[in-house]
PDB file of C-alpha atoms in Angstrom:
ATOM      1  CA  SER Z 284      -6.165  15.744   3.477  1.00 86.00           C
ATOM      2  CA  TYR Z 285      -5.851  14.913  -0.195  1.00 92.00           C
ATOM      3  CA  VAL Z 286      -8.590  12.764  -1.752  1.00 96.00           C
ATOM      4  CA  LEU Z 287      -8.413  10.346  -4.681  1.00 97.00           C
ATOM      5  CA  THR Z 288     -11.670   9.204  -6.273  1.00 98.00           C
ATOM      6  CA  GLN Z 289     -12.109   5.909  -8.136  1.00 98.00           C
ATOM      7  CA  PRO Z 290     -15.258   4.237  -9.488  1.00 98.00           C
ATOM      8  CA  PRO Z 291     -16.234   1.361  -7.183  1.00 98.00           C
ATOM      9  CA  SER Z 292     -16.531  -1.095 -10.041  1.00 98.00           C
ATOM     10  CA  VAL Z 293     -15.722  -1.568 -13.709  1.00 98.00           C
ATOM     11  CA  SER Z 294     -16.891  -4.471 -15.866  1.00 98.00           C
ATOM     12  CA  VAL Z 295     -15.399  -5.508 -19.179  1.00 98.00           C
ATOM     13  CA  ALA Z 296     -15.752  -8.452 -21.530  1.00 98.00           C
ATOM     14  CA  LEU Z 297     -12.933 -10.943 -21.876  1.00 97.00           C
ATOM     15  CA  GLY Z 298     -10.409  -9.751 -24.454  1.00 97.00           C
ATOM     16  CA  GLN Z 299     -11.605  -6.146 -24.416  1.00 98.00           C
ATOM     17  CA  THR Z 300      -9.977  -3.052 -22.887  1.00 98.00           C
ATOM     18  CA  ALA Z 301     -10.587  -1.950 -19.305  1.00 98.00           C
ATOM     19  CA  ARG Z 302     -10.036   1.613 -18.169  1.00 98.00           C
ATOM     20  CA  ILE Z 303      -9.970   2.555 -14.501  1.00 98.00           C
ATOM     21  CA  THR Z 304      -9.870   6.204 -13.559  1.00 98.00           C
ATOM     22  CA  CYS Z 305      -8.486   8.028 -10.539  1.00 98.00           C
ATOM     23  CA  GLY Z 306      -9.382  11.656  -9.933  1.00 98.00           C
ATOM     24  CA  GLY Z 307      -7.849  14.249  -7.650  1.00 96.00           C
ATOM     25  CA  ASN Z 308      -7.386  17.984  -7.382  1.00 94.00           C
ATOM     26  CA  ASN Z 309      -4.366  19.101  -9.399  1.00 92.00           C
ATOM     27  CA  LEU Z 310      -3.420  15.430  -9.833  1.00 95.00           C
ATOM     28  CA  GLY Z 311      -1.155  16.304 -12.744  1.00 93.00           C
ATOM     29  CA  SER Z 312       1.335  17.794 -10.298  1.00 92.00           C
ATOM     30  CA  LYS Z 313       1.749  14.460  -8.524  1.00 94.00           C
ATOM     31  CA  SER Z 314       3.123  11.045  -9.442  1.00 95.00           C
ATOM     32  CA  VAL Z 315       0.374   8.421  -9.537  1.00 97.00           C
ATOM     33  CA  HIS Z 316       0.977   4.780  -8.760  1.00 98.00           C
ATOM     34  CA  TRP Z 317      -1.322   1.767  -9.275  1.00 98.00           C
ATOM     35  CA  TYR Z 318      -1.641  -1.520  -7.414  1.00 98.00           C
ATOM     36  CA  GLN Z 319      -3.434  -4.757  -8.276  1.00 98.00           C
ATOM     37  CA  GLN Z 320      -4.853  -6.805  -5.414  1.00 98.00           C
ATOM     38  CA  ARG Z 321      -6.194 -10.240  -6.208  1.00 97.00           C
ATOM     39  CA  PRO Z 322      -8.516 -11.856  -3.631  1.00 94.00           C
ATOM     40  CA  GLY Z 323      -6.658 -12.996  -0.550  1.00 94.00           C
ATOM     41  CA  GLN Z 324      -3.340 -11.556  -1.705  1.00 97.00           C
ATOM     42  CA  ALA Z 325      -1.184  -8.552  -0.980  1.00 98.00           C
ATOM     43  CA  PRO Z 326      -1.259  -5.615  -3.397  1.00 98.00           C
ATOM     44  CA  VAL Z 327       1.235  -5.673  -6.253  1.00 98.00           C
ATOM     45  CA  LEU Z 328       2.654  -2.555  -7.899  1.00 98.00           C
ATOM     46  CA  VAL Z 329       1.679  -2.535 -11.594  1.00 98.00           C
ATOM     47  CA  VAL Z 330       2.389   1.096 -12.596  1.00 98.00           C
ATOM     48  CA  TYR Z 331       4.550   3.755 -10.918  1.00 97.00           C
ATOM     49  CA  ASP Z 332       5.271   7.380 -11.696  1.00 96.00           C
ATOM     50  CA  ASP Z 333       2.119   7.696 -13.821  1.00 96.00           C
ATOM     51  CA  SER Z 334       3.153   5.350 -16.632  1.00 96.00           C
ATOM     52  CA  ASP Z 335       6.199   3.230 -15.797  1.00 96.00           C
ATOM     53  CA  ARG Z 336       5.888  -0.529 -15.398  1.00 97.00           C
ATOM     54  CA  PRO Z 337       7.908  -2.612 -12.936  1.00 96.00           C
ATOM     55  CA  SER Z 338       9.724  -5.578 -14.406  1.00 96.00           C
ATOM     56  CA  GLY Z 339       7.414  -8.536 -14.888  1.00 96.00           C
ATOM     57  CA  ILE Z 340       4.292  -6.464 -15.534  1.00 98.00           C
ATOM     58  CA  PRO Z 341       2.971  -7.103 -19.071  1.00 97.00           C
ATOM     59  CA  GLU Z 342       2.902  -4.309 -21.627  1.00 97.00           C
ATOM     60  CA  ARG Z 343      -0.868  -4.589 -21.976  1.00 98.00           C
ATOM     61  CA  ILE Z 344      -1.099  -2.827 -18.577  1.00 98.00           C
ATOM     62  CA  SER Z 345      -0.394   0.872 -18.891  1.00 98.00           C
ATOM     63  CA  GLY Z 346      -0.929   4.134 -17.080  1.00 98.00           C
ATOM     64  CA  SER Z 347      -1.552   7.675 -18.233  1.00 97.00           C
ATOM     65  CA  GLU Z 348      -2.371  11.022 -16.700  1.00 94.00           C
ATOM     66  CA  GLY Z 349      -4.081  14.157 -17.921  1.00 89.00           C
ATOM     67  CA  GLY Z 350      -5.281  17.136 -15.947  1.00 87.00           C
ATOM     68  CA  ASN Z 351      -7.043  15.939 -12.805  1.00 95.00           C
ATOM     69  CA  THR Z 352      -7.444  12.322 -13.874  1.00 97.00           C
ATOM     70  CA  ALA Z 353      -5.106   9.345 -14.093  1.00 98.00           C
ATOM     71  CA  THR Z 354      -6.113   6.219 -15.996  1.00 98.00           C
ATOM     72  CA  LEU Z 355      -5.022   2.608 -15.724  1.00 98.00           C
ATOM     73  CA  THR Z 356      -5.619   0.786 -18.994  1.00 98.00           C
ATOM     74  CA  ILE Z 357      -5.612  -2.988 -19.308  1.00 98.00           C
ATOM     75  CA  SER Z 358      -5.766  -4.210 -22.896  1.00 98.00           C
ATOM     76  CA  ARG Z 359      -6.923  -7.662 -23.967  1.00 98.00           C
ATOM     77  CA  VAL Z 360      -8.154  -8.434 -20.478  1.00 98.00           C
ATOM     78  CA  GLU Z 361      -7.731 -11.942 -19.144  1.00 97.00           C
ATOM     79  CA  ALA Z 362      -9.551 -13.797 -16.394  1.00 96.00           C
ATOM     80  CA  GLY Z 363      -6.503 -13.310 -14.170  1.00 96.00           C
ATOM     81  CA  ASP Z 364      -6.908  -9.534 -14.339  1.00 98.00           C
ATOM     82  CA  GLU Z 365     -10.025  -9.744 -12.192  1.00 98.00           C
ATOM     83  CA  ALA Z 366      -8.952  -7.942  -9.028  1.00 98.00           C
ATOM     84  CA  ASP Z 367      -9.202  -4.729  -7.059  1.00 98.00           C
ATOM     85  CA  TYR Z 368      -7.109  -1.845  -8.325  1.00 98.00           C
ATOM     86  CA  TYR Z 369      -5.930   1.077  -6.201  1.00 98.00           C
ATOM     87  CA  CYS Z 370      -4.325   4.355  -7.200  1.00 98.00           C
ATOM     88  CA  GLN Z 371      -1.966   6.108  -4.792  1.00 98.00           C
ATOM     89  CA  VAL Z 372      -0.062   9.371  -4.496  1.00 97.00           C
ATOM     90  CA  TRP Z 373       2.394  10.814  -1.996  1.00 95.00           C
ATOM     91  CA  ASP Z 374       1.396  14.237  -0.719  1.00 90.00           C
ATOM     92  CA  SER Z 375       4.558  15.627   0.868  1.00 87.00           C
ATOM     93  CA  ASN Z 376       2.752  18.676   2.222  1.00 86.00           C
ATOM     94  CA  SER Z 377       0.419  16.592   4.359  1.00 88.00           C
ATOM     95  CA  ASP Z 378       0.808  14.952   7.732  1.00 86.00           C
ATOM     96  CA  HIS Z 379      -0.928  11.979   6.133  1.00 88.00           C
ATOM     97  CA  PRO Z 380       1.223  11.830   3.002  1.00 93.00           C
ATOM     98  CA  ALA Z 381       0.328   8.423   1.552  1.00 95.00           C
ATOM     99  CA  VAL Z 382      -3.116   8.606  -0.033  1.00 96.00           C
ATOM    100  CA  PHE Z 383      -4.969   5.737  -1.675  1.00 98.00           C
ATOM    101  CA  GLY Z 384      -8.054   5.846  -3.802  1.00 98.00           C
ATOM    102  CA  GLY Z 385     -11.012   3.840  -2.572  1.00 98.00           C
ATOM    103  CA  GLY Z 386     -10.288   1.034  -5.025  1.00 98.00           C
ATOM    104  CA  THR Z 387     -12.022  -0.286  -8.132  1.00 98.00           C
ATOM    105  CA  GLN Z 388     -13.211  -3.848  -8.472  1.00 98.00           C
ATOM    106  CA  LEU Z 389     -12.591  -5.062 -12.018  1.00 98.00           C
ATOM    107  CA  THR Z 390     -14.987  -7.774 -13.151  1.00 98.00           C
ATOM    108  CA  ILE Z 391     -14.351  -9.781 -16.302  1.00 97.00           C
ATOM    109  CA  LEU Z 392     -17.552 -10.780 -18.062  1.00 94.00           C
TER     110      LEU Z 392
ATOM    111  CA  LEU H  20      13.556  -8.791  -1.611  1.00 92.00           C
ATOM    112  CA  GLN H  21      10.762 -10.476   0.343  1.00 95.00           C
ATOM    113  CA  LEU H  22       8.772  -9.317   3.337  1.00 96.00           C
ATOM    114  CA  ARG H  23       6.459 -11.279   5.592  1.00 96.00           C
ATOM    115  CA  ALA H  24       4.288  -9.882   8.347  1.00 96.00           C
ATOM    116  CA  SER H  25       3.312 -12.070  11.267  1.00 96.00           C
ATOM    117  CA  GLY H  26       1.463 -11.687  14.527  1.00 94.00           C
ATOM    118  CA  PRO H  27      -0.941 -13.211  17.047  1.00 93.00           C
ATOM    119  CA  GLY H  28      -4.102 -13.127  14.933  1.00 93.00           C
ATOM    120  CA  LEU H  29      -6.385 -12.318  17.845  1.00 97.00           C
ATOM    121  CA  VAL H  30      -6.003  -9.487  20.345  1.00 97.00           C
ATOM    122  CA  LYS H  31      -8.353  -8.430  23.115  1.00 97.00           C
ATOM    123  CA  SER H  32      -9.824  -4.983  23.168  1.00 97.00           C
ATOM    124  CA  SER H  33      -7.749  -2.398  25.118  1.00 96.00           C
ATOM    125  CA  GLU H  34      -4.599  -4.533  24.864  1.00 97.00           C
ATOM    126  CA  THR H  35      -1.472  -4.021  22.745  1.00 97.00           C
ATOM    127  CA  LEU H  36      -1.086  -5.437  19.256  1.00 97.00           C
ATOM    128  CA  SER H  37       2.444  -6.508  18.336  1.00 98.00           C
ATOM    129  CA  LEU H  38       3.480  -7.486  14.816  1.00 98.00           C
ATOM    130  CA  THR H  39       6.786  -8.232  13.140  1.00 98.00           C
ATOM    131  CA  CYS H  40       7.817  -8.003   9.510  1.00 97.00           C
ATOM    132  CA  SER H  41      10.721 -10.218   8.489  1.00 97.00           C
ATOM    133  CA  VAL H  42      12.800  -8.975   5.579  1.00 95.00           C
ATOM    134  CA  SER H  43      14.883 -11.341   3.462  1.00 94.00           C
ATOM    135  CA  GLY H  44      16.954 -10.879   0.343  1.00 93.00           C
ATOM    136  CA  GLY H  45      18.243  -7.486   1.422  1.00 91.00           C
ATOM    137  CA  SER H  46      19.372  -5.497   4.418  1.00 91.00           C
ATOM    138  CA  ILE H  47      16.820  -3.524   6.352  1.00 91.00           C
ATOM    139  CA  SER H  48      19.485  -0.973   7.197  1.00 87.00           C
ATOM    140  CA  SER H  49      20.867  -0.285   3.749  1.00 82.00           C
ATOM    141  CA  SER H  50      21.223   3.370   2.943  1.00 72.00           C
ATOM    142  CA  ASN H  51      17.952   5.148   2.305  1.00 74.00           C
ATOM    143  CA  SER H  52      15.857   2.117   3.239  1.00 82.00           C
ATOM    144  CA  HIS H  53      12.392   3.264   4.150  1.00 93.00           C
ATOM    145  CA  TRP H  54       9.603   0.954   5.235  1.00 96.00           C
ATOM    146  CA  VAL H  55       5.868   1.392   5.645  1.00 97.00           C
ATOM    147  CA  TRP H  56       2.984  -0.292   7.379  1.00 98.00           C
ATOM    148  CA  ILE H  57      -0.400  -0.294   5.682  1.00 98.00           C
ATOM    149  CA  ARG H  58      -3.613  -1.824   6.917  1.00 98.00           C
ATOM    150  CA  GLN H  59      -6.842  -2.925   5.291  1.00 98.00           C
ATOM    151  CA  PRO H  60     -10.048  -3.700   7.206  1.00 98.00           C
ATOM    152  CA  PRO H  61     -11.703  -6.803   5.723  1.00 96.00           C
ATOM    153  CA  GLY H  62     -13.582  -5.852   2.555  1.00 96.00           C
ATOM    154  CA  LYS H  63     -12.370  -2.245   2.643  1.00 97.00           C
ATOM    155  CA  GLY H  64      -9.599  -0.086   1.228  1.00 97.00           C
ATOM    156  CA  LEU H  65      -5.954   0.536   2.048  1.00 98.00           C
ATOM    157  CA  GLU H  66      -4.768   2.883   4.802  1.00 97.00           C
ATOM    158  CA  TRP H  67      -1.173   4.011   5.354  1.00 97.00           C
ATOM    159  CA  ILE H  68      -0.431   3.977   9.078  1.00 96.00           C
ATOM    160  CA  GLY H  69       3.251   4.892   9.229  1.00 96.00           C
ATOM    161  CA  THR H  70       6.747   5.030   7.790  1.00 95.00           C
ATOM    162  CA  VAL H  71       9.891   3.910   9.581  1.00 95.00           C
ATOM    163  CA  PHE H  72      13.394   4.780   8.406  1.00 91.00           C
ATOM    164  CA  TYR H  73      16.489   2.615   8.578  1.00 86.00           C
ATOM    165  CA  ARG H  74      17.924   4.815  11.310  1.00 86.00           C
ATOM    166  CA  GLY H  75      14.872   4.155  13.466  1.00 86.00           C
ATOM    167  CA  ASN H  76      12.937   7.410  13.245  1.00 92.00           C
ATOM    168  CA  ALA H  77       9.318   7.200  12.165  1.00 94.00           C
ATOM    169  CA  ASN H  78       6.299   9.151  10.939  1.00 94.00           C
ATOM    170  CA  TYR H  79       2.810   8.179  11.988  1.00 95.00           C
ATOM    171  CA  SER H  80      -0.699   8.670  10.700  1.00 95.00           C
ATOM    172  CA  PRO H  81      -2.348  11.438  12.727  1.00 94.00           C
ATOM    173  CA  SER H  82      -5.265   9.119  13.455  1.00 94.00           C
ATOM    174  CA  LEU H  83      -2.936   6.697  15.262  1.00 94.00           C
ATOM    175  CA  GLN H  84      -0.416   9.138  16.707  1.00 88.00           C
ATOM    176  CA  GLY H  85       0.088   8.361  20.357  1.00 92.00           C
ATOM    177  CA  ARG H  86      -0.983   4.722  20.084  1.00 97.00           C
ATOM    178  CA  LEU H  87       1.435   3.501  17.413  1.00 97.00           C
ATOM    179  CA  THR H  88       5.145   2.702  17.608  1.00 97.00           C
ATOM    180  CA  LEU H  89       7.198   1.497  14.654  1.00 97.00           C
ATOM    181  CA  LEU H  90      10.662   0.069  15.215  1.00 96.00           C
ATOM    182  CA  VAL H  91      13.564  -1.362  13.244  1.00 94.00           C
ATOM    183  CA  ASP H  92      15.614  -4.307  14.574  1.00 93.00           C
ATOM    184  CA  THR H  93      18.723  -4.415  12.420  1.00 91.00           C
ATOM    185  CA  SER H  94      20.168  -7.444  14.253  1.00 93.00           C
ATOM    186  CA  LYS H  95      17.187  -9.537  13.157  1.00 95.00           C
ATOM    187  CA  ASN H  96      16.518  -7.706   9.884  1.00 95.00           C
ATOM    188  CA  GLN H  97      12.978  -7.116  11.095  1.00 96.00           C
ATOM    189  CA  LEU H  98      10.454  -4.338  11.459  1.00 96.00           C
ATOM    190  CA  SER H  99       8.032  -4.246  14.344  1.00 97.00           C
ATOM    191  CA  LEU H 100       4.715  -2.559  15.029  1.00 98.00           C
ATOM    192  CA  ARG H 101       3.076  -1.942  18.373  1.00 98.00           C
ATOM    193  CA  LEU H 102      -0.435  -0.539  18.578  1.00 98.00           C
ATOM    194  CA  HIS H 103      -1.720   0.210  22.070  1.00 97.00           C
ATOM    195  CA  SER H 104      -5.286   0.283  23.395  1.00 97.00           C
ATOM    196  CA  VAL H 105      -6.781  -1.489  20.398  1.00 97.00           C
ATOM    197  CA  THR H 106     -10.480  -1.446  19.587  1.00 97.00           C
ATOM    198  CA  ALA H 107     -12.639  -3.251  17.050  1.00 97.00           C
ATOM    199  CA  ALA H 108     -11.781  -0.478  14.572  1.00 97.00           C
ATOM    200  CA  ASP H 109      -8.206  -1.804  14.494  1.00 98.00           C
ATOM    201  CA  THR H 110      -9.330  -5.158  13.076  1.00 98.00           C
ATOM    202  CA  ALA H 111      -7.578  -5.403   9.715  1.00 98.00           C
ATOM    203  CA  PHE H 112      -5.011  -7.075   7.518  1.00 98.00           C
ATOM    204  CA  TYR H 113      -1.653  -5.467   8.273  1.00 98.00           C
ATOM    205  CA  PHE H 114       0.944  -5.224   5.503  1.00 98.00           C
ATOM    206  CA  CYS H 115       4.563  -4.131   5.533  1.00 98.00           C
ATOM    207  CA  ALA H 116       6.235  -2.827   2.383  1.00 97.00           C
ATOM    208  CA  ARG H 117       9.315  -0.997   1.196  1.00 96.00           C
ATOM    209  CA  ARG H 118       8.902   2.629   0.250  1.00 94.00           C
ATOM    210  CA  PHE H 119      10.512   3.495  -3.063  1.00 90.00           C
ATOM    211  CA  GLY H 120      10.975   6.498  -5.270  1.00 86.00           C
ATOM    212  CA  ASP H 121      12.525   9.952  -5.128  1.00 79.00           C
ATOM    213  CA  PHE H 122       9.635  12.294  -4.440  1.00 75.00           C
ATOM    214  CA  GLY H 123       6.354  10.616  -5.301  1.00 87.00           C
ATOM    215  CA  TYR H 124       6.947   7.575  -3.158  1.00 94.00           C
ATOM    216  CA  TYR H 125       5.369   4.201  -3.895  1.00 97.00           C
ATOM    217  CA  PHE H 126       5.440   0.804  -2.215  1.00 97.00           C
ATOM    218  CA  ASP H 127       7.165  -2.263  -3.586  1.00 95.00           C
ATOM    219  CA  PRO H 128       7.312  -5.056  -2.703  1.00 96.00           C
ATOM    220  CA  TRP H 129       4.589  -5.791  -0.161  1.00 97.00           C
ATOM    221  CA  GLY H 130       4.689  -8.581   2.347  1.00 96.00           C
ATOM    222  CA  GLN H 131       1.897 -11.061   2.658  1.00 94.00           C
ATOM    223  CA  GLY H 132      -0.415  -9.460   5.167  1.00 94.00           C
ATOM    224  CA  THR H 133      -1.431 -10.774   8.526  1.00 97.00           C
ATOM    225  CA  LEU H 134      -4.998 -10.565   9.793  1.00 97.00           C
ATOM    226  CA  VAL H 135      -5.520  -9.146  13.248  1.00 98.00           C
ATOM    227  CA  THR H 136      -8.920  -9.448  14.874  1.00 98.00           C
ATOM    228  CA  VAL H 137      -9.717  -7.431  17.977  1.00 97.00           C
ATOM    229  CA  SER H 138     -12.155  -9.201  20.232  1.00 96.00           C
ATOM    230  CA  SER H 139     -14.145  -7.865  23.112  1.00 88.00           C
TER     231      SER H 139
END
């Protein structure tokens, strides 16, 4: 089945820019979605279809995709951004179509 | 739209786990309503376990095929999950969510998960 690879952890200083990557074979042919999961809470969709933001998600959170890598960028990070972030794709050709990356823990220094 | 998963919390090994997901703020049987169940072992990542459609048909993760049943109860506006012959490996937070999108589906919103612990 399809595999998405994320770094286990990313650290960034308060107010700086965090970038979380998600890699997969021929990822550019798929729509990539991103979720934020704060401790003890359910995941929340923060980016869908590579770069679109749901209503209520601040503009400083953005997504991009190029080649085999998608990137979630969080500008001017705040303490509240400390969370786990997961990328996800839907692989229609698979009998296990919903694929998540392993997750990245974002730590604010 | 809000979802909330609920269940017994503790299930004995080899028994059947039963969960419900209550949906409010929208109809579970509106056209093209698709719903998913996702689980997360404590401290680990997310795993899709199945999709159920508003007409009642469902797709299951191959790893759970044969043990898992997903149902829709339109009279109660609820989803339900039944997982048979549970083991410690089924200990996890269980989430329900709406599936959205045209081709590259995503999940929004998610219900607050419910923790299920399988005991021996």
